[in-house]
Short mmCIF file of C-alpha atoms in Angstrom, two decimals:
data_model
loop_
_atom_site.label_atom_id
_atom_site.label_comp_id
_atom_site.label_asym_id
_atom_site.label_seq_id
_atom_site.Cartn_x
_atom_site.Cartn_y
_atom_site.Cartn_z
CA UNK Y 1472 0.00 0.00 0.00
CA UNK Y 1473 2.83 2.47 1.11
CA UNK Y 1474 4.11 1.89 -2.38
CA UNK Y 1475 1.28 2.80 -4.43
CA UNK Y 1476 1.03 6.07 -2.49
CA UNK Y 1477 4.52 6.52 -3.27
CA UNK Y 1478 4.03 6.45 -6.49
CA UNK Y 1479 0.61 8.50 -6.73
CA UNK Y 1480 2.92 11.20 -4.70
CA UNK Y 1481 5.75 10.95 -7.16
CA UNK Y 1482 3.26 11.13 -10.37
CA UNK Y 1483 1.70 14.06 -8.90
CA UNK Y 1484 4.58 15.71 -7.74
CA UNK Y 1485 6.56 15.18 -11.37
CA UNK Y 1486 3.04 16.38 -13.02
CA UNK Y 1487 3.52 19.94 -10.93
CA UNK Y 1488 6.96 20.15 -11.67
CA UNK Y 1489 5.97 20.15 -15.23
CA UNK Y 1490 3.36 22.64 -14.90
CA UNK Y 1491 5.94 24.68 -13.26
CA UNK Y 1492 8.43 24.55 -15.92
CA UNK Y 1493 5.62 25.37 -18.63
CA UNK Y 1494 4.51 28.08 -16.80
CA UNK Y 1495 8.28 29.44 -16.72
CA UNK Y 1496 7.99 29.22 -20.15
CA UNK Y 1497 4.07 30.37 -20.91
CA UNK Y 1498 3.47 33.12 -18.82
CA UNK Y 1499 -0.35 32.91 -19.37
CA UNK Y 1500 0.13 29.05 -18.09
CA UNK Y 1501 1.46 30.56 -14.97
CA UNK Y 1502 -1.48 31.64 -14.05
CA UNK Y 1503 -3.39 28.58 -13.88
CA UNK Y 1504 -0.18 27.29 -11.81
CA UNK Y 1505 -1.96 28.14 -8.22
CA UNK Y 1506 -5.10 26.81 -9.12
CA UNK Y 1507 -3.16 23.10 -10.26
CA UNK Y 1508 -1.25 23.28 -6.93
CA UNK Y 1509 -4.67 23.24 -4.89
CA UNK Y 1510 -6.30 20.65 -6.47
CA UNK Y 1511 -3.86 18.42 -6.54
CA UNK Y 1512 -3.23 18.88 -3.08
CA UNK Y 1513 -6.32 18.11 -2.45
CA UNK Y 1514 -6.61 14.83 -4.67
CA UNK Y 1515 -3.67 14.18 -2.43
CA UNK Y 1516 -5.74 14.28 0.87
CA UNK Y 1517 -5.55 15.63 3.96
CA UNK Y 1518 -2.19 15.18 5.01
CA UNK Y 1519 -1.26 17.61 1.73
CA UNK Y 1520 -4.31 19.91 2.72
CA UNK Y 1521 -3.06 20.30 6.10
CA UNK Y 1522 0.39 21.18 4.26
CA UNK Y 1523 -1.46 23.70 1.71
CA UNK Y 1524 -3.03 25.37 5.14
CA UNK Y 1525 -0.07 26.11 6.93
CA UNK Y 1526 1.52 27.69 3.45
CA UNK Y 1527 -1.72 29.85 2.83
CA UNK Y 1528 -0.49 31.98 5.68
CA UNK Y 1529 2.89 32.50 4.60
CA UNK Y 1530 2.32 36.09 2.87
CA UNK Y 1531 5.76 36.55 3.61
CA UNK Y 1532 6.47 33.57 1.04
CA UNK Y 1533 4.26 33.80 -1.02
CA UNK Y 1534 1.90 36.39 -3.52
CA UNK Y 1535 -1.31 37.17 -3.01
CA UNK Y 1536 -2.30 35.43 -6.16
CA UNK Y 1537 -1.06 31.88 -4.27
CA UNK Y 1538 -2.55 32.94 -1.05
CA UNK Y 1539 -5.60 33.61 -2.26
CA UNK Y 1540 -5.67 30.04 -3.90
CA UNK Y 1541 -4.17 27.90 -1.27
CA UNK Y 1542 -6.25 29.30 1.01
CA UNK Y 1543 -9.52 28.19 -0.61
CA UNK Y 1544 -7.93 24.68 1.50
CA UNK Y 1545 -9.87 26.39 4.81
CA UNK Y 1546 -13.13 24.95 3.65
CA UNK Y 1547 -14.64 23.38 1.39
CA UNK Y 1548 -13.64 20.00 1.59
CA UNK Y 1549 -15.48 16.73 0.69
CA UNK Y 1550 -18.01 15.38 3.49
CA UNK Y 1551 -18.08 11.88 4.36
CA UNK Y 1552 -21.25 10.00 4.44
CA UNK Y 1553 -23.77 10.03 7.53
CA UNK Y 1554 -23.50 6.15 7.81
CA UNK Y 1555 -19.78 6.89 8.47
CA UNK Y 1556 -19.82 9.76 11.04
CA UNK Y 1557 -22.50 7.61 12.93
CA UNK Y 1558 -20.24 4.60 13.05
CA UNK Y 1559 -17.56 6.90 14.04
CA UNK Y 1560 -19.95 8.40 17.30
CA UNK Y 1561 -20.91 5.03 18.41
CA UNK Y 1562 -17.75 3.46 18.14
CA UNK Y 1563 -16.16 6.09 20.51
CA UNK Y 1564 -19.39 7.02 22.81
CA UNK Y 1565 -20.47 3.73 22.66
CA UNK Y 1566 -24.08 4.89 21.85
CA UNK Y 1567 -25.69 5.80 18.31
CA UNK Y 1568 -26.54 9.62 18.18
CA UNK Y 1569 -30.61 9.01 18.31
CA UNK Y 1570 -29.57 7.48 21.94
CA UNK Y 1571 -26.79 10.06 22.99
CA UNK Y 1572 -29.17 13.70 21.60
CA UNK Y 1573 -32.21 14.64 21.36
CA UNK Y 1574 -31.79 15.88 17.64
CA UNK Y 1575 -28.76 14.53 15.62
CA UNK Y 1576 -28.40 15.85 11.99
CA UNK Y 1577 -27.27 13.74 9.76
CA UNK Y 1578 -26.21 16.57 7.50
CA UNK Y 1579 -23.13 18.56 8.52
CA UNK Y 1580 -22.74 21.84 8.91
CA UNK Y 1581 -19.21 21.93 8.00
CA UNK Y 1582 -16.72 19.42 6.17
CA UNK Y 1583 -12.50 20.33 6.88
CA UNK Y 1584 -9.60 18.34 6.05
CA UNK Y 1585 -9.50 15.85 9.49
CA UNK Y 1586 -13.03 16.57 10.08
CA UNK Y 1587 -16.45 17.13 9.52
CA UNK Y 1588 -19.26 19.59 12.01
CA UNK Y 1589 -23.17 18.10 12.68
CA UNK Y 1590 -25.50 20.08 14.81
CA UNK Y 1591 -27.58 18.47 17.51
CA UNK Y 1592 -29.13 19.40 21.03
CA UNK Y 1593 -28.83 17.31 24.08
CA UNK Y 1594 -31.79 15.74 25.99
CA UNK Y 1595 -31.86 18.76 27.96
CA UNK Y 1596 -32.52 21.20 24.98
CA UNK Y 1597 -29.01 22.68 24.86
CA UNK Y 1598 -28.05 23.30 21.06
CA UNK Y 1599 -24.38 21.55 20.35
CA UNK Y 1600 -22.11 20.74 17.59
CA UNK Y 1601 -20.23 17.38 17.06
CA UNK Y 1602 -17.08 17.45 15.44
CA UNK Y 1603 -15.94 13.28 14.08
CA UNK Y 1604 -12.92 12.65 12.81
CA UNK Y 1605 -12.51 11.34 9.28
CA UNK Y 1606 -12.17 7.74 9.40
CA UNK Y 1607 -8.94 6.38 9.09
CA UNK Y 1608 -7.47 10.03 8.74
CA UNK Y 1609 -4.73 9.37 11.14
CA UNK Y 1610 -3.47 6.35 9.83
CA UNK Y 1611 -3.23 7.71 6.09
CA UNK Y 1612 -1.19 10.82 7.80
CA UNK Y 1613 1.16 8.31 9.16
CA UNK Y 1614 1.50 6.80 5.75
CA UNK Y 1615 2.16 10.03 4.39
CA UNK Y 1616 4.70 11.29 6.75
CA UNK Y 1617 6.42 8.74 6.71
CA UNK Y 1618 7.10 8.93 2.67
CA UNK Y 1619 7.38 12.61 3.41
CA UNK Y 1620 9.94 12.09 5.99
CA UNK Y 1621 11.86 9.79 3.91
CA UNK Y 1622 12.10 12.49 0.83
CA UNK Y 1623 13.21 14.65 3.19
CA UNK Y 1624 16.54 12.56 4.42
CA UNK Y 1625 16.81 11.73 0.98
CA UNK Y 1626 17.23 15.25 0.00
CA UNK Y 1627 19.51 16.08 2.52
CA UNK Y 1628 22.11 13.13 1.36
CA UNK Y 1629 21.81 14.62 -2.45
CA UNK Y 1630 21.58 18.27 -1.57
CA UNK Y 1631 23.48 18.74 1.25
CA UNK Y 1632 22.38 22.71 2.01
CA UNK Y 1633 18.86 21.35 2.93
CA UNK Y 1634 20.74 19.83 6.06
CA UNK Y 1635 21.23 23.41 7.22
CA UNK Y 1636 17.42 24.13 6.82
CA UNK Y 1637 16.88 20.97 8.97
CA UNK Y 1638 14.49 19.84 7.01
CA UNK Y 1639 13.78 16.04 8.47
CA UNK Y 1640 13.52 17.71 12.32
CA UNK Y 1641 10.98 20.09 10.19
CA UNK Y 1642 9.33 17.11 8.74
CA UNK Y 1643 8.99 15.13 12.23
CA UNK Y 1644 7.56 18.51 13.69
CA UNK Y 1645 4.63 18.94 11.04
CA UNK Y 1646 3.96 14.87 12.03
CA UNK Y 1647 3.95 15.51 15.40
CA UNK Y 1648 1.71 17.94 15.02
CA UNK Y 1649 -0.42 16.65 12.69
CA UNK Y 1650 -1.14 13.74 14.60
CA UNK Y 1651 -2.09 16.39 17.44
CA UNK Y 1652 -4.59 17.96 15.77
CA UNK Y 1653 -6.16 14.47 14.74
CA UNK Y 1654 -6.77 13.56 18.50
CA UNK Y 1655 -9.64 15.07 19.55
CA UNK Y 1656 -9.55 14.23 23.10
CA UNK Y 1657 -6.42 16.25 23.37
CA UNK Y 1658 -8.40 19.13 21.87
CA UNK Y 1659 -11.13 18.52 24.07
CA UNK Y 1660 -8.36 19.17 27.13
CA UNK Y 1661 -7.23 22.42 25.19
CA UNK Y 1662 -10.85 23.89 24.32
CA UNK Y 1663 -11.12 23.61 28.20
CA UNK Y 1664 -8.51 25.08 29.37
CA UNK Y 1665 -8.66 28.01 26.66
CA UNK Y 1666 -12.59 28.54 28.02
CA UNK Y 1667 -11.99 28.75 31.42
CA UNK Y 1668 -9.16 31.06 31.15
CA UNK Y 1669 -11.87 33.69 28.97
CA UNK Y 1670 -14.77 32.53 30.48
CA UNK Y 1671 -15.60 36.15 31.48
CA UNK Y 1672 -13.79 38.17 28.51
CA UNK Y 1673 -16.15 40.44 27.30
CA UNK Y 1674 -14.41 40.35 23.89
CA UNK Y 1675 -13.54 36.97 23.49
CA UNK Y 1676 -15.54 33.71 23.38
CA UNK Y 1677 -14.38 29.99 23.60
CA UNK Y 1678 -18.07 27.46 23.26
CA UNK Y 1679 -16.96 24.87 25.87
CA UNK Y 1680 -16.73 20.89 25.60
CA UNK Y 1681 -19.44 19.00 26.76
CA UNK Y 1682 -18.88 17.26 29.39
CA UNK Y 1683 -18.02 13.12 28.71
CA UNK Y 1684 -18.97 13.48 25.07
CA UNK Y 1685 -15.38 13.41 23.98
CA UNK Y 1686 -12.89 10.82 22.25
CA UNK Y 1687 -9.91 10.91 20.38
CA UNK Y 1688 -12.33 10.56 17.40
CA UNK Y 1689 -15.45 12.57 18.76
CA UNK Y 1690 -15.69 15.93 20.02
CA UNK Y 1691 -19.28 17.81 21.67
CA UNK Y 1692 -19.10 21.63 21.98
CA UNK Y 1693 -21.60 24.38 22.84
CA UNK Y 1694 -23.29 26.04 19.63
CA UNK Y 1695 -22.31 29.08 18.46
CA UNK Y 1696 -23.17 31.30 15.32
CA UNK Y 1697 -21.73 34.15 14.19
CA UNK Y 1698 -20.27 35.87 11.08
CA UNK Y 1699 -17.46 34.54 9.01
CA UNK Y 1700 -14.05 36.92 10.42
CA UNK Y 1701 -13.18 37.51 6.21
CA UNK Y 1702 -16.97 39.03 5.74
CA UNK Y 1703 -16.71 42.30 3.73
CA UNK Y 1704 -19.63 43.69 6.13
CA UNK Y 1705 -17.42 43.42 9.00
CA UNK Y 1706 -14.81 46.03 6.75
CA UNK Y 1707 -16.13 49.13 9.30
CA UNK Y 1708 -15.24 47.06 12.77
CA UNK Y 1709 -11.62 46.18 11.45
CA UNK Y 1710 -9.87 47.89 13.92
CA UNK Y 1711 -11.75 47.08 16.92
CA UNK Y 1712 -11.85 43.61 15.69
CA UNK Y 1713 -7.78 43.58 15.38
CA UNK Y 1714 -7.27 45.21 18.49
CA UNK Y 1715 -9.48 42.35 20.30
CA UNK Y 1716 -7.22 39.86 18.03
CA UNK Y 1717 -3.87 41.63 19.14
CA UNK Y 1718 -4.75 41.74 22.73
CA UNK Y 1719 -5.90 37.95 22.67
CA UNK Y 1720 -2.86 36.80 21.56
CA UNK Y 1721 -0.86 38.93 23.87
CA UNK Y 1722 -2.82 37.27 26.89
CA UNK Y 1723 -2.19 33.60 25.53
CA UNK Y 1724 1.39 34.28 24.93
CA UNK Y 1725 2.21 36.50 28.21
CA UNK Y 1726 -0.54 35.17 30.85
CA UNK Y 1727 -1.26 31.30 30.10
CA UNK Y 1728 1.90 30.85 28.07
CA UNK Y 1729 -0.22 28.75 25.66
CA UNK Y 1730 -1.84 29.85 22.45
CA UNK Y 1731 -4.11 29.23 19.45
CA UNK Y 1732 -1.62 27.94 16.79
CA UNK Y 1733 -3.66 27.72 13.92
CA UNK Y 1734 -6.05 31.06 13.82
CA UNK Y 1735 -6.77 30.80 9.96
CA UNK Y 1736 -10.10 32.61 9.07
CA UNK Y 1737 -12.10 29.18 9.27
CA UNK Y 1738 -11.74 29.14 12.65
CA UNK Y 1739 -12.80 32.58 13.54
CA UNK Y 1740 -16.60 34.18 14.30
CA UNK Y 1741 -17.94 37.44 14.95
CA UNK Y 1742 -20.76 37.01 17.17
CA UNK Y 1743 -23.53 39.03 16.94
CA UNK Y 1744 -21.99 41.05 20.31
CA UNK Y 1745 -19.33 41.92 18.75
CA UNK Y 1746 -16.79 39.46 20.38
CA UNK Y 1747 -14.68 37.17 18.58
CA UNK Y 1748 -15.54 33.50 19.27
CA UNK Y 1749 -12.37 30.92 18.27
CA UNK Y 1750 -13.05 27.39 17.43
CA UNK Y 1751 -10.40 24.39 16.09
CA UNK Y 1752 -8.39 24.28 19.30
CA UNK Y 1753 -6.16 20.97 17.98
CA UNK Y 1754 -2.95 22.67 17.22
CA UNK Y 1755 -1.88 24.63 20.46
CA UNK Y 1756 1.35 26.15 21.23
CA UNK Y 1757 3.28 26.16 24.44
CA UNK Y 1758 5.92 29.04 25.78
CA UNK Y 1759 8.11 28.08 28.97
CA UNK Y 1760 8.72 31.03 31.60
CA UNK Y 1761 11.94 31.16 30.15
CA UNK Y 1762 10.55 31.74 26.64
CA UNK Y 1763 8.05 33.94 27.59
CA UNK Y 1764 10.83 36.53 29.08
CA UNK Y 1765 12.73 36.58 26.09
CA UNK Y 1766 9.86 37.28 23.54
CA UNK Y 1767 9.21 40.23 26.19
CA UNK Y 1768 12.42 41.58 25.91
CA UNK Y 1769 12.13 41.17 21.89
CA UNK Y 1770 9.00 43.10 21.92
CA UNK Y 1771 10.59 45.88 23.89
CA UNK Y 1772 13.42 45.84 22.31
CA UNK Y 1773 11.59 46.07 18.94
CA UNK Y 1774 9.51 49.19 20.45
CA UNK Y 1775 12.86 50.71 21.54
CA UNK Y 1776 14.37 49.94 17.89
CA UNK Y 1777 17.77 49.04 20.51
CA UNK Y 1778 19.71 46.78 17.82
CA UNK Y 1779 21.81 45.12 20.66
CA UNK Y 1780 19.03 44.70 22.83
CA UNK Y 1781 17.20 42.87 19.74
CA UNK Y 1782 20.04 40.94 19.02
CA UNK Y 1783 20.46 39.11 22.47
CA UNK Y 1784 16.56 38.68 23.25
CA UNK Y 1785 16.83 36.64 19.64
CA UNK Y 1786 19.31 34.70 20.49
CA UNK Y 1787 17.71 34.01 23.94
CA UNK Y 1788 14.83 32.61 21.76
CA UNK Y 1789 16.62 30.81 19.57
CA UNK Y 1790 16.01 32.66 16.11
CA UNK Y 1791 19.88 33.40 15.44
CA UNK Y 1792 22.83 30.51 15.57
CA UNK Y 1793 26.00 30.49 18.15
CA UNK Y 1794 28.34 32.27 16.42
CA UNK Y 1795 26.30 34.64 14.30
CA UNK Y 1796 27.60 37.88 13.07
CA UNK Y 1797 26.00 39.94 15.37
CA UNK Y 1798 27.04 43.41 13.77
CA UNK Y 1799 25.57 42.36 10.40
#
């Protein structure tokens, strides 16, 4: 099996290497390039949507024209069937959803890469949503890493500058990672944690788990509605909106020292209040004391526009090498 995805990776890859060389050649075939890139990414699945995610926010990679494209990976994606997801809920909950809610809906809400959204309300009226893994996601993620960790140490042997990129340690990170965000019972642990410490934010909203409706493959969360964060209406609240953004993040990174790794507009609301609500809490991020003092001294040092100051609160977080040039 390993070996036919091999090969479908290899096929695909060599067919985008083509289009890339065309479109060196064609200019007007360069700009069908982004739009090939997506969709074979997404023939590829979701470890290679996943991948396509993370580069969507790179605008300091990449032009708007790619951004634009990749990040059409957000949503979108292909729902399973209802038979599926329900075999998924019972399996883990050990009860069929007409048992466990008092409404189930068979159609979902939402569809993602790892994932797909139903609504439903519990026996006691509350309204909920349901988030169920993709079956067998995580073991076709293995699969894939591991043919995308082997390219990796294969390119390092015949190009040895990708060693000093690091570029297996990168590849065992993005696994590690992945495989976090596939484990929804591990989410369920950071959703709580996340809406306790905001619980009475006036500007911010976390919808909580449900209590003992939660898996590695199933995940029960209070409802909430609220407007896409990339709606055109929302153009006039921009600024309050970013300042609410801003000062979230600076409270995750300088309070609880743990923070929303993957805010991507998918997973971001405006509720009719005004506050932003956050949702897709499987990757999370985690800053030691130790880390948290030197990105403080790297934002004041930044404010102060003190080079040397800069300089040593990078090194204290590890962005520059031993031995770097530090006048350059």
């Amino acid at each position: 099996m390993i070996i036919l995805r091999t090969l479908q990776i290899s096929f695909a890859a060599f067919g985008l290497l083509v289009s890339a060389v065309w479109a060196r050649l064609r200019p007007r075939a360069a700009l069908d390039l982004p739009r090939r890139v997506r969709r074979t990414l997404e023939r590829l699945g979701p470890t290679f949507v996943k991948l396509g995610q993370a580069l969507s926010q790179r605008r300091d990679l990449l032009s708007p024209v790619w951004i634009a494209e990749l990040g059409r990976l957000q949503a979108g994606a292909r729902p399973f069937s209802a038979e599926a997801a329900v075999a998924v809920i019972e399996a883990a909950l050990g009860q069929r959803p007409n048992m466990l809610f008092l409404d189930f809906d068979p159609a979902p809400l939402a569809a993602a890469s790892v994932a797909q959204v139903h609504g439903a309300r519990l026996q006691d009226g509350r309204a909920v949503v349901v988030k169920v893994l993709r079956p067998g996601v995580r073991s076709q993620i293995d699969r894939d890493m591991r043919i995308v960790l082997a390219v990796a140490w294969l390119g390092t042997v015949l190009i040895p500058s990708l060693r000093r990129r690091r570029v297996v340690l990168l590849a065992r990170e993005i696994w590690r990672n992945l495989r976090r965000e596939t484990d929804l019972e591990e989410e369920a642990r950071n959703v709580r944690r996340f809406a306790r410490a905001f619980h009475d934010s006036a500007t911010v909203f976390i919808p909580d788990v449900i209590e003992g409706l939660s898996a590695p493959t199933v995940l029960v969360q209070q409802m909430s509605h609220g407007r896409d964060i990339s709606d055109p209406a929302l153009g006039g609240k921009a600024q309050a909106l970013a300042r609410i953004f801003v000062n979230f993040y600076l409270e995750q990174l300088f309070r609880l020292g743990v923070f929303h790794a993957d805010p991507h507009p998918g997973n971001i609301f405006v509720l009719e209040d005004g506050r932003l609500c956050f949702h897709d809490f499987g990757a999370v991020g985690v800053l030691d004391s130790a880390s948290r003092r030197a990105l403080i001294d790297f934002v004041q040092a930044f404010a102060a526009q003190d080079p040397d100051w800069l300089a040593d609160a990078a090194g204290d977080l590890g962005l520059l090498r031993p031995g770097v040039d530090r006048m350059a």
